[in-house]
Amino acid sequence: MSSSELLTLFDACPHGVFLVDLEGRVTAANRSARCLFDLDPELSLETVWFTEFLESADAQMVREHLAELALVAESGRPDPKVRMLDVYIQPEKTEGRWFEVTMSLNLGNTHTSRLNCASIIVVLADITRHKTIESDLQRQNEKLVRDLAKLSRKMREETRQAQLNYQVAGEQIQLVRDEKKLSDELGARWRSLTENAPQTVMLADRKGKVLFCNRMSASADSNAKSGKRTVQDFIPAQDSSKVRQIIEDVLRQKQNKAYEVNGIDADGNPVWHSISVGPVVTKPGERAESVVLIATDVTQRKLAEESVAKHQEELAHVSRLASMGALTVELAHELNQPLGVIANYVGGCIVAMERPGWDRNRIAQAQHKILGETKRAREITLRILDFLRRRESPRMLTDMNWLLRDTLPLADLEAQKYQVTLLHDGPPDLPEVKVNRVQIQQILINLISNAVQSVAAAAPAKPHVKITTRRVDVDGIEVSVSDNGNGFDPKSADQLFKPLYTTKEKGTGMGLSICRTLVELHGGRITATATPGSGATFTFTIPKYDSDRDAMRVRAEFGAPEVAR
Ligand code: ADP
């Protein structure tokens, strides 16, 4: 190839090609190189240094490569190694671009073993596109790495969450197992407890059909074994409808109820059961569809109660005898009067009838008087007998004012002795209460007698005892006995009702204690208030008769053979 052809080729090369001396001074530049740096074709290149076109960092590296090549050249040993580096060049007028700079010694004739050259060929190949692609790839790569990192973090998080969930699920399974074990244990304990309970335990639906019953209930009724199981089979026939009603009430009101029934055992002895009925609500807020019935044999307690009641009645009886005993003188005096009158009239009649032509009418009149006085005496004895009688009919509906009027003559025996006036005040329309009349009379006589004695001891100007009746609560009665006697120390108000408490020389300390027992048997209360020196007031209440509440009390009372229903 001729020199001119070579020059043409050099100039036409699309890469920028510089020929620089060993110090980096440009000795030749082809068209592309001149275009690239906008070098005037006429410009003498002798004063141009190649590194001028580069950024300082790139220039420094190129200088190092050139210095290396200069050393190689000076050593005279050929070194075909090509020095390369990427540089970014920012021409004045055009956009900045990336170039791959290749530097190699201008070897000249390659066949010579010794190097004889004094120039370096510098080629600048435009690699901007390659760099753009590379940086795009780099960016994509980095994004990929970031996404991967994100993904891996997410996966790690999800794995951790899954592990946690797994752990929680494991714990929950364990919990369920524990709960099941606990509920199995509880169930077993409940079963054993229920089965071996000394009470009869039954589960029944709203119609009374027995869904479950324990051993005690099986032994309580033979029907249970034969499969015929309703609650009614376990209880006396007369209570059957009552139990059905109670089950309905319990389910409707969602409240426990208790009641007592009595019956006869296999040997014909009376037995008592206390039955508690409660609703079974399996989930809070749900309707109760079944009830649990627990029946406890309370026969022993009942017998003990009856025995106590009998003793109380004995005591009350003795107390009545004692109070009548104390009134014997007044009683004799009271009876003496009609008997005296009778004797007079009979004597008069005898004398009159001995005379001839006696007046038949006058004798008849005298006989009427005798009859009247006899009745009066009989009334007195009957009233006393009534009062002293040990047995009494069951409770009867009673007008308290009437009962009081019937009792006052007895109480008056003692009041007259001390010239104490008995006053009675009460509205005529009191509701009737169901009471044991003798017991209420005994309360009244005890209270009035105490009041009379207190008044007699105080001897006030107008000695009196006032008995007041009034309606309280719903159809209940309150009776107050007030006096203007000595009263008592209010601090001892509670003591007064204790047995054997007395401040009297010949007192028994039993009167108020018996009063309290009798009042409580009627479901009422008795209280005492006083102002020392000004008198005392004893008040007791008799509530409206409630058959359910009082059934047991009435049964316990002496002389009440059947439970009042
Ligand atoms: P007793 O009359 O035999 O003492 P009670 O039980 O009837 O027994 O009375 C107990 C005590 O209560 C009396 O001793 C007396 O101190 C007091 N007491 C009862 N009634 C009255 C009253 N109306 N006024 C003052 N004290 C009274």
Coordinates of C-alpha atoms and ligand atoms in Angstrom, one line a residue:
M1 CA 0.0 0.0 0.0
S2 CA 1.4 3.4 -1.0
S3 CA 1.9 6.2 1.5
S4 CA -0.9 8.2 0.0
E5 CA -3.3 5.3 0.3
L6 CA -2.2 4.8 3.9
L7 CA -2.8 8.4 4.6
T8 CA -6.2 8.2 3.1
L9 CA -7.0 5.2 5.2
F10 CA -5.6 7.0 8.3
D11 CA -7.8 9.9 7.6
A12 CA -10.9 7.9 6.8
C13 CA -10.7 5.8 9.9
P14 CA -14.0 6.3 11.9
H15 CA -12.1 6.2 15.2
G16 CA -10.1 9.2 16.3
V17 CA -6.4 8.4 15.8
F18 CA -3.6 10.5 17.3
L19 CA 0.1 10.0 16.8
V20 CA 1.9 11.4 19.8
D21 CA 5.5 11.5 20.8
L22 CA 6.9 9.9 23.8
E23 CA 6.1 12.9 25.9
G24 CA 2.4 13.0 24.8
R25 CA 2.7 15.8 22.3
V26 CA 0.4 15.4 19.3
T27 CA 2.2 14.9 16.1
A28 CA -0.7 13.9 13.9
A29 CA -4.5 13.5 14.2
N30 CA -6.9 12.1 11.6
R31 CA -10.1 13.7 10.6
S32 CA -12.3 12.0 13.2
A33 CA -9.9 13.1 15.9
R34 CA -9.9 16.6 14.7
C35 CA -13.7 16.6 14.4
L36 CA -14.0 15.2 17.8
F37 CA -12.1 18.0 19.5
D38 CA -13.0 20.6 16.9
L39 CA -9.5 21.1 15.9
D40 CA -8.8 23.5 13.1
P41 CA -7.3 21.6 10.2
E42 CA -4.9 24.4 9.8
L43 CA -3.8 24.3 13.4
S44 CA -0.2 23.3 14.0
L45 CA -0.3 20.4 16.3
E46 CA 3.2 20.8 17.7
T47 CA 2.0 22.6 20.8
V48 CA -1.0 20.3 21.5
W49 CA -0.7 17.8 24.3
F50 CA -3.0 14.8 24.0
T51 CA -3.9 14.9 27.7
E52 CA -5.3 18.4 27.3
F53 CA -8.5 16.8 25.9
L54 CA -9.1 14.8 29.0
E55 CA -10.5 15.2 32.5
S56 CA -7.7 15.5 35.0
A57 CA -8.1 12.0 36.5
D58 CA -8.2 10.4 33.0
A59 CA -5.3 12.7 31.9
Q60 CA -3.2 11.5 34.8
M61 CA -3.8 7.8 34.0
V62 CA -3.0 8.4 30.3
R63 CA 0.2 10.2 31.3
E64 CA 1.2 7.1 33.4
H65 CA 0.5 4.8 30.4
L66 CA 2.5 7.0 28.1
A67 CA 5.4 7.2 30.5
E68 CA 5.4 3.4 30.7
L69 CA 5.4 3.1 26.9
A70 CA 8.2 5.7 26.7
L71 CA 10.2 3.5 29.1
V72 CA 9.5 0.5 26.8
A73 CA 10.6 2.5 23.8
E74 CA 13.8 3.5 25.5
S75 CA 14.6 0.0 26.5
G76 CA 14.6 -0.9 22.9
R77 CA 12.8 -4.2 23.5
P78 CA 9.5 -4.5 21.7
D79 CA 6.4 -4.7 23.9
P80 CA 3.3 -5.5 22.0
K81 CA 1.1 -4.8 25.0
V82 CA -1.7 -2.4 24.3
R83 CA -2.7 0.0 27.1
M84 CA -6.4 0.7 27.3
L85 CA -8.7 2.7 29.4
D86 CA -12.2 4.2 29.2
V87 CA -12.4 8.0 29.4
Y88 CA -15.3 10.4 29.3
I89 CA -14.7 13.4 27.1
Q90 CA -16.8 16.5 27.1
P91 CA -16.1 18.5 24.0
E92 CA -17.0 22.2 24.0
K93 CA -19.8 22.1 21.5
T94 CA -21.2 18.6 21.5
E95 CA -22.5 16.2 24.0
G96 CA -20.1 14.3 26.3
R97 CA -19.2 10.8 25.2
W98 CA -17.4 7.8 26.4
F99 CA -14.3 6.6 24.5
E100 CA -12.1 3.6 24.8
V101 CA -8.5 4.9 24.5
T102 CA -6.0 2.4 23.1
M103 CA -2.3 3.3 23.4
S104 CA 0.4 1.3 21.7
L105 CA 3.9 2.0 20.5
N106 CA 4.3 2.8 16.8
L107 CA 6.4 -0.3 16.1
G108 CA 7.2 0.6 12.5
N109 CA 8.9 -2.4 11.0
T110 CA 7.8 -5.5 13.0
H111 CA 10.6 -7.6 11.7
T112 CA 13.3 -5.7 13.5
S113 CA 14.3 -7.2 16.8
R114 CA 15.3 -3.9 18.3
L115 CA 12.7 -1.3 18.8
N116 CA 13.3 1.9 16.9
C117 CA 10.4 4.2 17.3
A118 CA 9.6 7.5 18.8
S119 CA 5.9 7.7 18.6
I120 CA 2.7 6.3 20.2
I121 CA -0.5 5.6 18.4
V122 CA -3.6 6.6 20.4
V123 CA -6.9 5.4 19.1
L124 CA -10.3 6.7 20.6
A125 CA -13.2 4.4 19.8
D126 CA -16.6 5.8 20.7
I127 CA -18.2 3.4 23.2
T128 CA -20.9 5.7 24.4
R129 CA -23.7 3.4 23.3
H130 CA -21.9 0.5 24.8
K131 CA -21.5 2.4 28.0
T132 CA -25.2 3.4 28.0
I133 CA -26.2 -0.2 27.5
E134 CA -23.8 -1.1 30.2
S135 CA -25.1 1.4 32.6
D136 CA -28.7 0.4 31.8
L137 CA -27.7 -3.1 32.4
Q138 CA -26.0 -2.0 35.6
R139 CA -29.1 -0.1 36.7
Q140 CA -31.3 -3.1 35.8
N141 CA -28.9 -5.3 37.6
E142 CA -29.0 -3.1 40.7
K143 CA -32.8 -2.9 40.6
L144 CA -32.8 -6.7 40.2
V145 CA -30.5 -7.0 43.2
R146 CA -32.7 -4.6 45.2
D147 CA -35.9 -6.4 44.1
L148 CA -34.2 -9.7 45.0
A149 CA -33.2 -8.3 48.4
K150 CA -36.7 -7.0 48.9
L151 CA -38.2 -10.3 47.8
S152 CA -35.8 -12.2 50.1
R153 CA -36.7 -9.9 53.0
K154 CA -40.4 -10.4 52.3
M155 CA -39.9 -14.2 52.1
R156 CA -37.9 -14.1 55.3
E157 CA -40.6 -12.1 56.9
E158 CA -43.3 -14.4 55.6
T159 CA -41.3 -17.4 56.7
R160 CA -40.9 -15.9 60.1
Q161 CA -44.7 -15.1 60.2
A162 CA -45.5 -18.6 59.1
Q163 CA -43.2 -20.0 61.8
L164 CA -44.9 -17.8 64.3
N165 CA -48.3 -18.9 63.0
Y166 CA -47.2 -22.4 63.2
Q167 CA -46.0 -21.9 66.7
V168 CA -49.3 -20.2 67.7
A169 CA -51.3 -22.9 66.0
G170 CA -49.2 -25.4 67.9
E171 CA -49.9 -23.6 71.2
Q172 CA -53.6 -23.4 70.3
I173 CA -53.7 -27.0 69.6
Q174 CA -52.0 -27.7 72.9
L175 CA -54.5 -25.3 74.6
V176 CA -57.4 -27.1 73.0
R177 CA -55.9 -30.4 74.1
D178 CA -55.4 -29.0 77.6
E179 CA -58.9 -27.6 77.7
K180 CA -60.3 -30.9 76.5
K181 CA -58.3 -32.7 79.1
L182 CA -59.5 -30.3 81.7
S183 CA -63.1 -30.5 80.6
D184 CA -62.7 -34.3 80.5
E185 CA -61.4 -34.2 84.0
L186 CA -64.0 -31.7 85.1
G187 CA -66.7 -33.8 83.4
A188 CA -65.4 -36.9 85.2
R189 CA -65.3 -35.1 88.5
W190 CA -68.7 -33.6 88.0
R191 CA -70.1 -37.0 87.0
S192 CA -68.5 -38.6 90.0
L193 CA -69.6 -35.7 92.3
T194 CA -73.2 -35.8 91.0
E195 CA -73.4 -39.6 91.0
N196 CA -72.1 -39.9 94.5
A197 CA -73.9 -36.8 95.9
P198 CA -75.9 -37.6 99.0
Q199 CA -78.7 -35.6 97.4
T200 CA -81.0 -36.6 94.6
V201 CA -79.8 -34.7 91.5
M202 CA -81.9 -34.5 88.3
L203 CA -81.8 -32.7 85.0
A204 CA -85.3 -32.2 83.5
D205 CA -86.7 -30.5 80.5
R206 CA -89.5 -27.9 80.6
K207 CA -92.1 -30.7 80.5
G208 CA -90.6 -32.4 83.5
K209 CA -89.1 -35.2 81.5
V210 CA -85.9 -36.5 83.4
L211 CA -82.9 -36.2 81.1
F212 CA -80.4 -37.3 83.8
C213 CA -80.7 -38.5 87.3
N214 CA -78.0 -39.7 89.8
R215 CA -77.8 -42.9 91.8
M216 CA -79.8 -41.4 94.7
S217 CA -82.7 -40.6 92.5
A218 CA -82.7 -44.0 91.0
S219 CA -82.9 -45.5 94.4
A220 CA -85.6 -43.0 95.4
D221 CA -88.0 -44.2 92.8
S222 CA -88.5 -47.5 91.1
N223 CA -90.0 -46.0 88.0
A224 CA -86.7 -44.4 87.3
K225 CA -85.3 -47.8 86.6
S226 CA -88.2 -48.9 84.6
G227 CA -87.6 -46.0 82.2
K228 CA -90.7 -44.1 83.1
R229 CA -89.0 -40.9 84.1
T230 CA -90.7 -37.6 84.8
V231 CA -90.0 -35.4 87.8
Q232 CA -93.5 -36.1 89.1
D233 CA -92.5 -39.8 89.6
F234 CA -90.1 -38.7 92.3
I235 CA -92.4 -36.5 94.3
P236 CA -95.7 -37.0 96.2
A237 CA -98.7 -36.8 94.0
Q238 CA -100.2 -33.8 95.7
D239 CA -97.1 -31.7 94.8
S240 CA -97.1 -32.7 91.1
S241 CA -98.8 -29.6 89.7
K242 CA -96.8 -27.3 92.1
V243 CA -93.5 -28.7 90.7
R244 CA -94.6 -28.2 87.1
Q245 CA -95.5 -24.6 88.0
I246 CA -92.1 -24.1 89.7
I247 CA -90.2 -25.5 86.7
E248 CA -92.1 -23.1 84.4
D249 CA -91.4 -20.2 86.8
V250 CA -87.7 -21.1 87.1
L251 CA -87.3 -21.2 83.3
R252 CA -89.2 -18.0 82.7
Q253 CA -87.6 -16.0 85.5
K254 CA -84.2 -17.7 85.1
Q255 CA -84.0 -17.7 88.9
N256 CA -83.5 -20.5 91.5
K257 CA -86.4 -21.5 93.6
A258 CA -86.6 -23.7 96.6
Y259 CA -89.6 -25.4 98.3
E260 CA -90.3 -28.3 100.6
V261 CA -92.4 -31.4 100.1
N262 CA -93.5 -34.1 102.5
G263 CA -94.5 -37.6 101.8
I264 CA -94.4 -41.1 103.3
D265 CA -91.5 -43.6 103.0
A266 CA -91.7 -47.3 102.3
D267 CA -92.2 -48.0 106.0
G268 CA -95.0 -45.5 106.3
N269 CA -92.9 -42.9 108.1
P270 CA -93.2 -39.2 107.1
V271 CA -90.3 -37.9 105.1
W272 CA -89.4 -34.3 104.2
H273 CA -87.4 -33.1 101.2
S274 CA -86.1 -29.6 100.5
I275 CA -86.0 -29.2 96.7
S276 CA -84.0 -26.5 94.9
V277 CA -84.7 -25.9 91.3
G278 CA -82.3 -23.9 89.1
P279 CA -82.3 -23.0 85.3
V280 CA -79.6 -24.6 83.2
V281 CA -78.2 -22.0 80.8
T282 CA -75.5 -23.6 78.6
K283 CA -74.4 -20.3 76.9
P284 CA -74.7 -16.9 78.4
G285 CA -77.7 -15.0 76.9
E286 CA -79.4 -18.2 75.7
R287 CA -82.8 -19.4 76.9
A288 CA -82.8 -22.0 79.6
E289 CA -84.5 -25.2 78.3
S290 CA -83.8 -27.4 81.2
V291 CA -83.6 -27.3 85.0
V292 CA -81.5 -29.0 87.6
L293 CA -83.4 -30.3 90.7
I294 CA -81.5 -31.1 93.9
A295 CA -83.6 -32.8 96.6
T296 CA -82.1 -33.0 100.1
D297 CA -83.7 -35.2 102.7
V298 CA -84.4 -32.8 105.6
T299 CA -86.6 -35.2 107.6
Q300 CA -84.2 -35.1 110.6
R301 CA -84.1 -31.3 110.6
K302 CA -87.9 -31.2 110.4
L303 CA -88.2 -33.6 113.3
A304 CA -85.8 -31.4 115.3
E305 CA -87.8 -28.3 114.3
E306 CA -91.0 -30.0 115.4
S307 CA -89.5 -31.0 118.7
V308 CA -88.3 -27.4 119.3
A309 CA -91.7 -26.1 118.3
K310 CA -93.3 -28.6 120.8
H311 CA -91.0 -27.4 123.5
Q312 CA -91.7 -23.8 122.7
E313 CA -95.4 -24.6 122.9
E314 CA -94.9 -26.3 126.3
L315 CA -93.1 -23.3 127.5
A316 CA -95.8 -21.0 126.2
H317 CA -98.3 -23.1 127.9
V318 CA -96.5 -23.0 131.2
S319 CA -96.1 -19.3 130.7
R320 CA -99.9 -19.0 130.2
L321 CA -100.5 -21.1 133.3
A322 CA -98.1 -18.9 135.2
S323 CA -99.8 -15.7 134.1
M324 CA -103.2 -17.0 135.0
G325 CA -101.8 -18.3 138.3
A326 CA -100.7 -14.7 139.1
L327 CA -104.2 -13.6 138.3
T328 CA -106.0 -16.1 140.5
V329 CA -107.1 -13.5 143.1
E330 CA -108.4 -11.1 140.4
L331 CA -110.1 -14.1 138.8
A332 CA -111.7 -15.2 142.0
H333 CA -112.9 -11.7 142.5
E334 CA -114.3 -11.5 138.9
L335 CA -116.1 -14.8 139.3
N336 CA -117.3 -14.0 142.8
Q337 CA -119.4 -11.1 141.5
P338 CA -121.8 -13.0 139.2
L339 CA -121.8 -15.9 141.7
G340 CA -122.8 -13.5 144.5
V341 CA -125.5 -11.9 142.3
I342 CA -126.8 -15.4 141.4
A343 CA -126.8 -16.5 145.0
N344 CA -128.8 -13.4 146.0
Y345 CA -131.3 -13.9 143.3
V346 CA -131.7 -17.6 144.1
G347 CA -132.1 -16.8 147.8
G348 CA -134.7 -14.1 147.0
C349 CA -136.6 -16.5 144.8
I350 CA -136.7 -19.2 147.5
V351 CA -138.0 -16.7 150.1
A352 CA -140.5 -15.3 147.6
M353 CA -141.8 -18.7 146.6
E354 CA -142.4 -19.7 150.3
R355 CA -144.9 -16.9 150.5
P356 CA -148.4 -17.8 149.4
G357 CA -149.5 -16.1 146.1
W358 CA -146.0 -15.4 145.0
D359 CA -145.6 -13.3 141.9
R360 CA -144.7 -15.5 139.1
N361 CA -143.5 -12.6 136.9
R362 CA -141.0 -11.4 139.5
I363 CA -139.6 -14.9 139.9
A364 CA -139.2 -15.1 136.1
Q365 CA -137.4 -11.7 136.1
A366 CA -135.0 -13.0 138.8
Q367 CA -134.4 -16.2 136.8
H368 CA -133.5 -14.1 133.8
K369 CA -131.0 -12.2 135.9
I370 CA -129.6 -15.4 137.2
L371 CA -129.3 -16.7 133.6
G372 CA -127.5 -13.5 132.6
E373 CA -125.0 -13.7 135.5
T374 CA -124.5 -17.4 134.9
K375 CA -123.6 -16.6 131.3
R376 CA -121.2 -13.9 132.4
A377 CA -119.4 -16.3 134.8
R378 CA -119.4 -19.0 132.1
E379 CA -117.9 -16.5 129.6
I380 CA -115.1 -15.7 132.0
T381 CA -114.3 -19.4 132.6
L382 CA -114.6 -20.2 128.9
R383 CA -112.2 -17.4 128.0
I384 CA -109.7 -18.6 130.5
L385 CA -110.0 -22.2 129.5
D386 CA -109.6 -21.1 125.9
F387 CA -106.5 -19.3 126.8
L388 CA -105.0 -22.1 128.8
R389 CA -105.9 -24.8 126.4
R390 CA -102.8 -26.5 125.1
R391 CA -104.0 -27.3 121.6
E392 CA -105.5 -24.8 119.2
S393 CA -107.0 -25.1 115.8
P394 CA -104.7 -24.0 112.8
R395 CA -104.5 -20.4 111.9
M396 CA -107.7 -18.6 111.1
L397 CA -108.5 -15.4 109.3
T398 CA -108.9 -13.0 112.1
D399 CA -109.9 -9.3 112.6
M400 CA -107.2 -8.1 115.0
N401 CA -109.5 -5.5 116.6
W402 CA -112.0 -8.2 117.4
L403 CA -109.3 -10.5 118.9
L404 CA -108.0 -7.5 120.9
R405 CA -111.5 -6.8 122.3
D406 CA -111.8 -10.5 123.2
T407 CA -108.5 -10.4 125.0
L408 CA -108.9 -7.1 126.9
P409 CA -111.2 -8.5 129.6
L410 CA -108.5 -11.0 130.5
A411 CA -105.8 -8.4 130.6
D412 CA -108.2 -6.1 132.4
L413 CA -108.2 -8.4 135.4
E414 CA -104.7 -7.2 136.3
A415 CA -105.1 -3.6 135.1
Q416 CA -108.1 -3.1 137.4
K417 CA -106.1 -4.3 140.4
Y418 CA -103.6 -1.4 139.8
Q419 CA -106.3 1.1 138.6
V420 CA -104.6 1.2 135.2
T421 CA -106.9 2.2 132.3
L422 CA -106.6 0.1 129.1
L423 CA -107.3 2.1 125.9
H424 CA -107.7 0.7 122.5
D425 CA -107.3 2.7 119.3
G426 CA -107.5 1.3 115.7
P427 CA -109.3 1.8 112.4
P428 CA -112.4 -0.4 111.9
D429 CA -111.3 -1.5 108.4
L430 CA -108.2 -3.5 109.2
P431 CA -107.4 -6.3 106.9
E432 CA -107.9 -9.8 108.3
V433 CA -104.7 -11.8 109.1
K434 CA -104.4 -15.5 109.4
V435 CA -103.2 -16.2 112.9
N436 CA -103.1 -18.7 115.7
R437 CA -105.5 -16.8 117.9
V438 CA -104.3 -18.2 121.3
Q439 CA -100.7 -17.3 120.4
I440 CA -101.6 -13.7 119.5
Q441 CA -103.7 -13.5 122.7
Q442 CA -100.7 -14.7 124.7
I443 CA -98.5 -12.0 123.1
L444 CA -101.0 -9.3 123.9
I445 CA -101.5 -10.4 127.5
N446 CA -97.7 -10.6 128.1
L447 CA -97.2 -7.1 126.6
I448 CA -100.2 -5.6 128.4
S449 CA -99.3 -7.3 131.7
N450 CA -95.7 -5.9 131.5
A451 CA -97.0 -2.5 130.6
V452 CA -99.5 -2.5 133.5
Q453 CA -96.7 -3.6 136.0
S454 CA -94.4 -0.8 134.7
V455 CA -97.2 1.8 135.1
A456 CA -98.1 0.5 138.5
A457 CA -94.5 0.8 139.6
A458 CA -94.2 4.4 138.2
A459 CA -97.6 5.4 139.6
P460 CA -98.1 8.3 137.2
A461 CA -101.0 10.8 137.4
K462 CA -103.1 9.1 134.8
P463 CA -101.9 5.5 134.7
H464 CA -102.8 4.0 131.3
V465 CA -101.8 1.5 128.7
K466 CA -102.8 2.2 125.1
I467 CA -103.0 -0.5 122.4
T468 CA -103.0 0.7 118.9
T469 CA -103.6 -1.3 115.8
R470 CA -102.9 -0.2 112.2
R471 CA -102.4 -1.5 108.7
V472 CA -98.8 -1.8 107.4
D473 CA -97.1 -2.9 104.2
V474 CA -99.6 -4.8 102.0
D475 CA -102.4 -6.1 104.1
G476 CA -100.2 -6.6 107.2
I477 CA -101.0 -5.5 110.7
E478 CA -99.0 -3.6 113.3
V479 CA -99.9 -3.7 117.0
S480 CA -98.3 -1.3 119.6
V481 CA -98.6 -1.5 123.3
S482 CA -97.6 1.9 124.9
D483 CA -97.5 2.8 128.6
N484 CA -96.6 5.7 130.7
G485 CA -94.6 3.6 133.1
N486 CA -90.9 3.7 134.0
G487 CA -89.6 2.7 130.5
F488 CA -86.2 1.1 130.2
D489 CA -82.6 2.0 129.3
P490 CA -82.6 2.1 125.4
K491 CA -79.2 0.3 125.5
S492 CA -80.9 -2.8 126.9
A493 CA -83.6 -2.9 124.2
D494 CA -82.1 -6.0 122.6
Q495 CA -81.5 -7.8 125.9
L496 CA -85.2 -7.6 126.8
F497 CA -86.1 -10.4 124.4
K498 CA -83.4 -12.8 125.6
P499 CA -84.6 -15.7 127.7
L500 CA -84.3 -15.2 131.5
Y501 CA -83.6 -11.5 131.2
T502 CA -85.6 -9.8 134.0
T503 CA -85.4 -6.7 136.2
K504 CA -88.2 -7.8 138.4
E505 CA -87.9 -9.4 141.8
K506 CA -90.2 -12.2 141.0
G507 CA -89.9 -12.1 137.2
T508 CA -89.1 -15.1 135.0
G509 CA -87.6 -13.3 132.1
M510 CA -89.5 -15.6 129.7
G511 CA -92.5 -13.4 128.7
L512 CA -90.8 -11.3 125.9
S513 CA -88.7 -14.2 124.7
I514 CA -91.9 -16.2 124.1
C515 CA -93.5 -13.2 122.5
R516 CA -90.7 -12.9 120.0
T517 CA -90.8 -16.6 119.2
L518 CA -94.6 -16.5 118.6
V519 CA -94.3 -13.3 116.5
E520 CA -91.6 -14.8 114.3
L521 CA -93.6 -18.0 113.9
H522 CA -96.1 -15.7 112.2
G523 CA -93.4 -14.1 110.0
G524 CA -93.5 -10.9 111.9
R525 CA -91.0 -8.8 114.0
I526 CA -91.2 -7.4 117.5
T527 CA -89.3 -4.3 118.7
A528 CA -89.2 -2.2 121.8
T529 CA -88.5 1.5 122.3
A530 CA -88.5 3.6 125.4
T531 CA -87.7 6.9 127.1
P532 CA -86.5 6.2 130.6
G533 CA -89.0 7.6 133.0
S534 CA -91.6 8.3 130.4
G535 CA -92.8 4.9 129.3
A536 CA -92.2 2.2 126.8
T537 CA -93.7 1.0 123.5
F538 CA -93.6 -2.6 122.3
T539 CA -94.6 -3.1 118.7
F540 CA -95.1 -6.3 116.7
T541 CA -96.1 -6.9 113.1
I542 CA -98.1 -9.7 111.5
P543 CA -97.6 -9.8 107.8
K544 CA -100.2 -10.9 105.2
Y545 CA -100.4 -14.6 105.3
D546 CA -98.2 -16.2 102.6
S547 CA -98.9 -19.9 102.3
D548 CA -95.5 -20.7 100.7
R549 CA -93.5 -18.8 103.2
D550 CA -95.4 -19.9 106.2
A551 CA -96.1 -23.5 105.1
M552 CA -93.1 -24.8 107.0
R553 CA -93.7 -22.5 110.0
V554 CA -97.3 -23.6 110.3
R555 CA -96.3 -27.2 109.9
A556 CA -93.9 -26.7 112.8
E557 CA -96.5 -25.2 115.0
F558 CA -98.0 -27.4 117.5
G559 CA -101.5 -28.5 116.6
A560 CA -101.2 -27.9 112.9
P561 CA -101.4 -31.5 111.5
E562 CA -101.3 -30.6 107.8
V563 CA -99.2 -28.2 105.8
A564 CA -101.4 -25.3 104.9
R565 CA -101.4 -25.0 101.1
Ligands
ADP1 P1 -90.5 -10.6 133.2 O1 -91.7 -9.8 133.0 O2 -90.7 -11.9 133.9 O3 -89.3 -9.9 133.8 P2 -90.3 -10.4 130.4 O4 -89.5 -11.2 129.4 O5 -91.7 -10.2 130.1 O6 -90.0 -11.1 131.8 O7 -89.6 -9.0 130.5 C1 -88.3 -8.8 130.6 C2 -87.9 -7.5 131.1 O8 -88.2 -6.5 130.2 C3 -88.6 -7.0 132.3 O9 -88.0 -7.6 133.5 C4 -88.5 -5.5 132.2 O10 -87.2 -5.1 132.7 C5 -88.5 -5.3 130.8 N1 -89.8 -4.8 130.4 C6 -90.8 -5.5 129.8 N2 -91.9 -4.8 129.5 C7 -91.6 -3.5 129.9 C8 -92.3 -2.3 129.9 N3 -93.5 -2.1 129.4 N4 -91.7 -1.2 130.4 C9 -90.4 -1.3 130.9 N5 -89.7 -2.4 131.0 C10 -90.3 -3.5 130.5

